[in-house]
mmCIF file of C-alpha atoms in Angstrom:
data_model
loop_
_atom_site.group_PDB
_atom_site.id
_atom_site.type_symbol
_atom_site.label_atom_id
_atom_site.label_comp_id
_atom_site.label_asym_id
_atom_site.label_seq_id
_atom_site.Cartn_x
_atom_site.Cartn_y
_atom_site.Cartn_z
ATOM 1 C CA UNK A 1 19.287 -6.620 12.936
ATOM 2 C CA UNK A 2 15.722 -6.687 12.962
ATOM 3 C CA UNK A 3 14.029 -8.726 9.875
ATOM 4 C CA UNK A 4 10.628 -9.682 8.931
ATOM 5 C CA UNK A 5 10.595 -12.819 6.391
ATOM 6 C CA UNK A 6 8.054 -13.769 3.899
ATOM 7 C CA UNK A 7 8.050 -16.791 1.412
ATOM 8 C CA UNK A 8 9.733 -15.782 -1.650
ATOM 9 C CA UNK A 9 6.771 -16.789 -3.854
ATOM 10 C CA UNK A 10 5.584 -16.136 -6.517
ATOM 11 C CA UNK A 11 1.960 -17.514 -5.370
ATOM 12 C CA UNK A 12 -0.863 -18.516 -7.739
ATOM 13 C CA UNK A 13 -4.030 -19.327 -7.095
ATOM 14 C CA UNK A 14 -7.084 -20.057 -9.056
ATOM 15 C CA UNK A 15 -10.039 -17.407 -9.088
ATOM 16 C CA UNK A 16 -12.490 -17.919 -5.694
ATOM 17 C CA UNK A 17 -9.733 -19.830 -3.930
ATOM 18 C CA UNK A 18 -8.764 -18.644 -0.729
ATOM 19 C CA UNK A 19 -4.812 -17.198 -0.516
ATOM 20 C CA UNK A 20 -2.249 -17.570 2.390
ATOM 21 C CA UNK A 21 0.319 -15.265 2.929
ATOM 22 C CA UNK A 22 2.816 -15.372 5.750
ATOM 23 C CA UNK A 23 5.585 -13.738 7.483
ATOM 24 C CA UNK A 24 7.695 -14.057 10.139
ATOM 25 C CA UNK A 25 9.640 -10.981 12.462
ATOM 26 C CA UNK A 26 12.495 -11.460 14.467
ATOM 27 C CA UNK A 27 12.146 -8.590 17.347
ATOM 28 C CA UNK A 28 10.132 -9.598 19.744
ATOM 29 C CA UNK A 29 8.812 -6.077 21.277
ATOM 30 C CA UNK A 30 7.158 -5.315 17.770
ATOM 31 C CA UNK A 31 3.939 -4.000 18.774
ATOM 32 C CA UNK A 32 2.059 -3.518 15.480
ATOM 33 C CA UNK A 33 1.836 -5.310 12.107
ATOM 34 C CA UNK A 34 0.565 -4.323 8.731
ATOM 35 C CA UNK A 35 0.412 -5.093 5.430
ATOM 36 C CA UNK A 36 0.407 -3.158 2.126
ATOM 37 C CA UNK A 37 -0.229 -4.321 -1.211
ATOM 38 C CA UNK A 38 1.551 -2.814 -3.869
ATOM 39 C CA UNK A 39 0.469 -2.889 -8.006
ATOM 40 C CA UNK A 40 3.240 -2.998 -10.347
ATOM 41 C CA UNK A 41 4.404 0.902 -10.305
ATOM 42 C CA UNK A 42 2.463 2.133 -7.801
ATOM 43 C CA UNK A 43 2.801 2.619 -4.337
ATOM 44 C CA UNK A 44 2.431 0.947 -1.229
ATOM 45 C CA UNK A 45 -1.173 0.962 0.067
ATOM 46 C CA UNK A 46 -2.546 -0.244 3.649
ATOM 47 C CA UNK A 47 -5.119 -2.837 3.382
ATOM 48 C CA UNK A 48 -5.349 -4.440 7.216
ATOM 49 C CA UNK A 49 -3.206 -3.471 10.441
ATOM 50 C CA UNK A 50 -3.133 -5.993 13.561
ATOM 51 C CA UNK A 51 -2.103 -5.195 16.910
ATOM 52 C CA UNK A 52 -3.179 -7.998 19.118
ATOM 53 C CA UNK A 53 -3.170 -11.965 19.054
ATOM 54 C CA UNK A 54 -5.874 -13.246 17.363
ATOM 55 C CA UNK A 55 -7.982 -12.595 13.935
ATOM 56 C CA UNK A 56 -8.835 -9.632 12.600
ATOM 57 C CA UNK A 57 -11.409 -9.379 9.433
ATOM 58 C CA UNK A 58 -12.436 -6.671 6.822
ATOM 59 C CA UNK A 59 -14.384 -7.912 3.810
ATOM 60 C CA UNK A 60 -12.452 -10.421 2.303
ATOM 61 C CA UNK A 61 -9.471 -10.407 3.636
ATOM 62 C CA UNK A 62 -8.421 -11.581 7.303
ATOM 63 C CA UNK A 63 -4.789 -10.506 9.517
ATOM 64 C CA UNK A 64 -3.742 -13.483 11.951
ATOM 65 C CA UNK A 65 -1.402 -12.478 14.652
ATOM 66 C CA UNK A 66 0.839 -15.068 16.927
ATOM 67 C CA UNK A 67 2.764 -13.102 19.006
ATOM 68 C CA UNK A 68 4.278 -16.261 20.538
ATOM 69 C CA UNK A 69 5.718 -17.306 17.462
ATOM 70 C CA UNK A 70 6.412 -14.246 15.655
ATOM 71 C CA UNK A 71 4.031 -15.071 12.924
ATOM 72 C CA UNK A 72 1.457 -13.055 11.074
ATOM 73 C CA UNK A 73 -0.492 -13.929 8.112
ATOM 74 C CA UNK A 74 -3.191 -12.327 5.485
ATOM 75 C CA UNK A 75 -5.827 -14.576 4.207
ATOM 76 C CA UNK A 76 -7.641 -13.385 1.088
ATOM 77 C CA UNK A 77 -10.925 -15.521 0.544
ATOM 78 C CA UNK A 78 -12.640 -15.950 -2.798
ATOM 79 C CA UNK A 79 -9.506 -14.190 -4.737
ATOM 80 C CA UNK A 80 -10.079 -12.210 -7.267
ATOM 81 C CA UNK A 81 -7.716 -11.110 -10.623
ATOM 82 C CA UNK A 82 -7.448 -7.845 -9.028
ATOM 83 C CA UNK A 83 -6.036 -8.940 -5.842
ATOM 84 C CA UNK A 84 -2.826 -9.698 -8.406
ATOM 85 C CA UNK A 85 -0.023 -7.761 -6.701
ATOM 86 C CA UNK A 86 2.956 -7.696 -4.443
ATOM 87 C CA UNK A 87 1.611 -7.919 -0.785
ATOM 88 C CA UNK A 88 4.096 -6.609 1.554
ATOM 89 C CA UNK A 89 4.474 -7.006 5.179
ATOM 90 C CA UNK A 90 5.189 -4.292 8.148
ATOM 91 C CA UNK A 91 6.264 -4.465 11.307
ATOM 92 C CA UNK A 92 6.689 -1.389 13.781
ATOM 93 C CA UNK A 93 8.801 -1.553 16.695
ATOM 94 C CA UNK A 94 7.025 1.705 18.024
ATOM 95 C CA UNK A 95 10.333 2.769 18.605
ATOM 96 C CA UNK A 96 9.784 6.136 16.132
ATOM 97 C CA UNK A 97 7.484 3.888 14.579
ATOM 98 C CA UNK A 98 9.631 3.459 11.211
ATOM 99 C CA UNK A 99 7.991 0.249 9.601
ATOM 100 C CA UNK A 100 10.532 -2.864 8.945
ATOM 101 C CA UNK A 101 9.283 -3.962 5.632
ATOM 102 C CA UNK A 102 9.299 -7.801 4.361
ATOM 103 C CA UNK A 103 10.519 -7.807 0.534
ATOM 104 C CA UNK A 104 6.864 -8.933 -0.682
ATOM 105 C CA UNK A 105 5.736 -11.612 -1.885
ATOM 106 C CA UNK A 106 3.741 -11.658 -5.570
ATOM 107 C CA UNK A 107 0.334 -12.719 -5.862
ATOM 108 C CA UNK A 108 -1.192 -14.030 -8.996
ATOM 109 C CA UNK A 109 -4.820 -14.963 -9.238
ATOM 110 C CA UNK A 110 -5.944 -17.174 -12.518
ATOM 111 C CA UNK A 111 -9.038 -16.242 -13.977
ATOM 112 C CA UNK B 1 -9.383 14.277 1.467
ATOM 113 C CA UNK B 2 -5.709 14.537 -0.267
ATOM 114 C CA UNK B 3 -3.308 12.106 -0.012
ATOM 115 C CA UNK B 4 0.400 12.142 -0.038
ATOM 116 C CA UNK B 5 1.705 13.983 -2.978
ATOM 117 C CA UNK B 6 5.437 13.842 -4.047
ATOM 118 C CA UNK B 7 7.246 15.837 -7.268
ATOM 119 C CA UNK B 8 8.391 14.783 -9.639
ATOM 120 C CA UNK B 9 7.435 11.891 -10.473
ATOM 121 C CA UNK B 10 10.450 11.048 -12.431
ATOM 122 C CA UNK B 11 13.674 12.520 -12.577
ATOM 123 C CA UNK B 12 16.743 11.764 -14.398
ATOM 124 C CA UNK B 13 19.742 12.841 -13.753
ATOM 125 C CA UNK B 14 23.504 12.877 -14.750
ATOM 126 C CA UNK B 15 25.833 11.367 -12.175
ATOM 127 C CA UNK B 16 27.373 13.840 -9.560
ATOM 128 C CA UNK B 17 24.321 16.014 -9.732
ATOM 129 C CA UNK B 18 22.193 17.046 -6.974
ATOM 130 C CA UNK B 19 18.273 16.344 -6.670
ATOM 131 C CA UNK B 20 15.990 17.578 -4.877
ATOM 132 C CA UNK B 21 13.258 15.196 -4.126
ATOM 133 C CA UNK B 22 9.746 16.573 -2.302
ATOM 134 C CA UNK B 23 6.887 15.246 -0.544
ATOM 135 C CA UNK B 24 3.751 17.126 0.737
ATOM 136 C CA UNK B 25 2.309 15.057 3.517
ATOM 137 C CA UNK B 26 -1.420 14.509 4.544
ATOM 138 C CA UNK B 27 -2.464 17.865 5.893
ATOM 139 C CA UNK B 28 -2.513 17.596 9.849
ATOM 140 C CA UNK B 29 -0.266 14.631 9.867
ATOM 141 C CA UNK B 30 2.531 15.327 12.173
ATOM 142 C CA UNK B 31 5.095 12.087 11.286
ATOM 143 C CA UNK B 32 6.787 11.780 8.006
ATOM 144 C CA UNK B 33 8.705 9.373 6.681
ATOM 145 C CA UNK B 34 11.049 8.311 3.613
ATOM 146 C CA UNK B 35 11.791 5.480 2.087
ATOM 147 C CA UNK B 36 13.727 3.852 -0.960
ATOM 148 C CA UNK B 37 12.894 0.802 -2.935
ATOM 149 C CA UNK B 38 15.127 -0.007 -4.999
ATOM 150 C CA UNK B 39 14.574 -3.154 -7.972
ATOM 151 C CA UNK B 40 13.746 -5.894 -6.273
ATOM 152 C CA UNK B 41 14.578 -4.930 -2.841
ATOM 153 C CA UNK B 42 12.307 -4.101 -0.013
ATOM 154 C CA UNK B 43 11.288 -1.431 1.006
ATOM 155 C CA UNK B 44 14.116 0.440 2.638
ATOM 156 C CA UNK B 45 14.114 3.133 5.798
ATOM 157 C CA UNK B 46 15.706 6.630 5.271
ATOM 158 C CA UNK B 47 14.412 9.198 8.125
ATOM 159 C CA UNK B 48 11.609 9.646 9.834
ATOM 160 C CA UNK B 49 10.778 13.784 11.217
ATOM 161 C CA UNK B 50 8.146 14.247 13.917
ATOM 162 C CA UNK B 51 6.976 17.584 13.340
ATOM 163 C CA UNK B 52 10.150 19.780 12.315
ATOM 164 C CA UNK B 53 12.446 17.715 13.656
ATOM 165 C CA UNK B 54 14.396 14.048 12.335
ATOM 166 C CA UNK B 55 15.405 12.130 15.356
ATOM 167 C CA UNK B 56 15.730 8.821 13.592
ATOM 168 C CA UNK B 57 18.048 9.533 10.893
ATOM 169 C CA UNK B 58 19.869 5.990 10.862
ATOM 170 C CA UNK B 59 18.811 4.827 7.405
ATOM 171 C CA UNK B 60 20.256 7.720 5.259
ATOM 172 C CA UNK B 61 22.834 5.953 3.309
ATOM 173 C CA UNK B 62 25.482 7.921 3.426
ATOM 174 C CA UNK B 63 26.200 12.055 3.915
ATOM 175 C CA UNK B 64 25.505 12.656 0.197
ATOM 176 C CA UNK B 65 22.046 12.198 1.510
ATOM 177 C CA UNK B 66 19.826 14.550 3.799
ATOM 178 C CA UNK B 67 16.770 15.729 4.375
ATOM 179 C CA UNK B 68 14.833 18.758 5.811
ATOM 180 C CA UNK B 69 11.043 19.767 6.955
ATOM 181 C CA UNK B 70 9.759 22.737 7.709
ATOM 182 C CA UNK B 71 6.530 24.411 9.195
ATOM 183 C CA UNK B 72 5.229 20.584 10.257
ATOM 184 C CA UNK B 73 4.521 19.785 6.656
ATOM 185 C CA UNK B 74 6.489 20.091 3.360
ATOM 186 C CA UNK B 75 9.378 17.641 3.370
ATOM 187 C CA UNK B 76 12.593 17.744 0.629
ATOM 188 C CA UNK B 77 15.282 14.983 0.550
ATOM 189 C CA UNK B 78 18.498 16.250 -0.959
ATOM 190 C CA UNK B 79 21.026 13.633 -2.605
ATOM 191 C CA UNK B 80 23.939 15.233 -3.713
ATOM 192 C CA UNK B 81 26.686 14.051 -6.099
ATOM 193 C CA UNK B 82 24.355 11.715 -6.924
ATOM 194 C CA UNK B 83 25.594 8.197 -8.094
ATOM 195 C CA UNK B 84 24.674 5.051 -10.323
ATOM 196 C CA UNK B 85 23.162 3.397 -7.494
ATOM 197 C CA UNK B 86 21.143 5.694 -6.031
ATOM 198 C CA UNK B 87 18.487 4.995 -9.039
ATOM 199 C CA UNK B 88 15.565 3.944 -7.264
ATOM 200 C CA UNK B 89 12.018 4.729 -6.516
ATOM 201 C CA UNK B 90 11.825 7.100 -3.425
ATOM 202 C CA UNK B 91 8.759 7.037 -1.369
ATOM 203 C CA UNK B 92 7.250 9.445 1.408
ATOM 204 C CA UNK B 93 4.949 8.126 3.616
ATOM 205 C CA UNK B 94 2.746 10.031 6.613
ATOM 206 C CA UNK B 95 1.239 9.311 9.906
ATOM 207 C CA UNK B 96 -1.134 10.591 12.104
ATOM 208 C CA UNK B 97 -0.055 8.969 14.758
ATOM 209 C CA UNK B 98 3.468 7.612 15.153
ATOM 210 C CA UNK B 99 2.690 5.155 17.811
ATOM 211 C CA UNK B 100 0.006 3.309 15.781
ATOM 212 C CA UNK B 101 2.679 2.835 13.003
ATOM 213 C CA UNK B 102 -0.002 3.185 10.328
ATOM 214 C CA UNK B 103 1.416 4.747 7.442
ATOM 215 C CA UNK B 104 0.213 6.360 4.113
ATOM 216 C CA UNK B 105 2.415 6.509 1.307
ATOM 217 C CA UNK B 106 2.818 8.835 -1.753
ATOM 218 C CA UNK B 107 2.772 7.816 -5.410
ATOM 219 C CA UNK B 108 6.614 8.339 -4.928
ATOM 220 C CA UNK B 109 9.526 9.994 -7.273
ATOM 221 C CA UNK B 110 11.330 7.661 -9.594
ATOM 222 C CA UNK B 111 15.159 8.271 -9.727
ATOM 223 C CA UNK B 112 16.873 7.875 -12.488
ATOM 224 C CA UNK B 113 20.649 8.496 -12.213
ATOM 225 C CA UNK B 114 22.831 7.964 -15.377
#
């Protein structure tokens, strides 16, 4: 059974501070990692995909990927009311690429 | 450009009748997928076509459920006697590229079965 894990939250943080969101995946030939965040009755959007070790940025928000350990994280710097939202992490196999989701974790920045 | 686009948006239904669920995937994108999330759950796997074709069927729930594509693009997902617990939200996601894994989902069709 593949799974991918992430802390059950919820997670608040004060406005401007940075947030940490992690997940772990248990199949080890999982070749790419995303994750989506989702608003309260809308649908799943992409915000950052990862498919090497290391750190990848885009504005404000930075993927981490550990390959090693099975461990990828989202850092969201100077967080903002509207990042408040389920964040949901991805994994894909690449075997016909269907995407293991993480049940999410909700995010709740304080003004 | 357009997005995903699925109809309807909500649909309630009595139980043991048949929906019809369909999603209308970015145009030129060749891999479609659908999912269910149901309250609090994650975001579960249904079938995934490449082109015209499904060859990863494994997450249809049971044989009340299938699904069809045709001419690369417009996708329906059929549940049939439909039951209590098959109230959920059902999204359709598309790719442009299967191996990359990167995905673009629909608003979705909420599922309402009484």
């Amino acid at each position: 059974q593949k799974e991918v894990e992430q802390n059950s939250g919820p997670l608040s943080v004060p406005e401007g501070a940075i947030a940490s969101l992690n997940c772990t995946y248990s199949d080890r030939v999982s070749q790419s990692f995303f994750w989506y965040r989702q608003y309260s009755g809308k649908s799943p959007e992409l915000i950052m995909s990862i498919y090497s070790n290391g750190d990848k940025e885009d504005g404000r928000f930075t993927a981490q990927l550990n390959k090693a350990s099975q461990y990828v994280s989202l850092l969201i710097r100077d967080s903002q009311p509207s990042d408040s939202a389920t964040y949901l992490c991805a994994v894909n196999t690449g075997a016909n690429s269907k995407l293991t989701f993480g049940k999410g974790i909700t995010l709740s920045v304080r003004p | 450009g357009a997005g995903v686009s699925q109809s309807p948006s909500n649909k309630v239904t009595e139980k043991g009748k048949d929906v019809e669920l369909r999603c209308d995937p970015i145009s030129g994108h060749t891999a479609l997928y659908w999912y269910r999330q149901s309250l609090g759950q994650g975001l579960e796997f249904l079938i995934y076509f490449q082109g015209n074709s499904a060859p990863d069927k494994s997450g249809l729930p049971s044989d009340r459920f299938s699904a069809e594509r045709t001419g690369g693009s417009v996708s329906t997902l059929t549940i049939q006697r439909t039951q209590q617990e098959d109230s959920a939200v059902y999204l359709c996601a598309s790719s442009p590229n299967p191996n990359s894994g990167t995905q673009y989902f629909g608003p979705g069709t909420r599922l309402l079965v009484l």
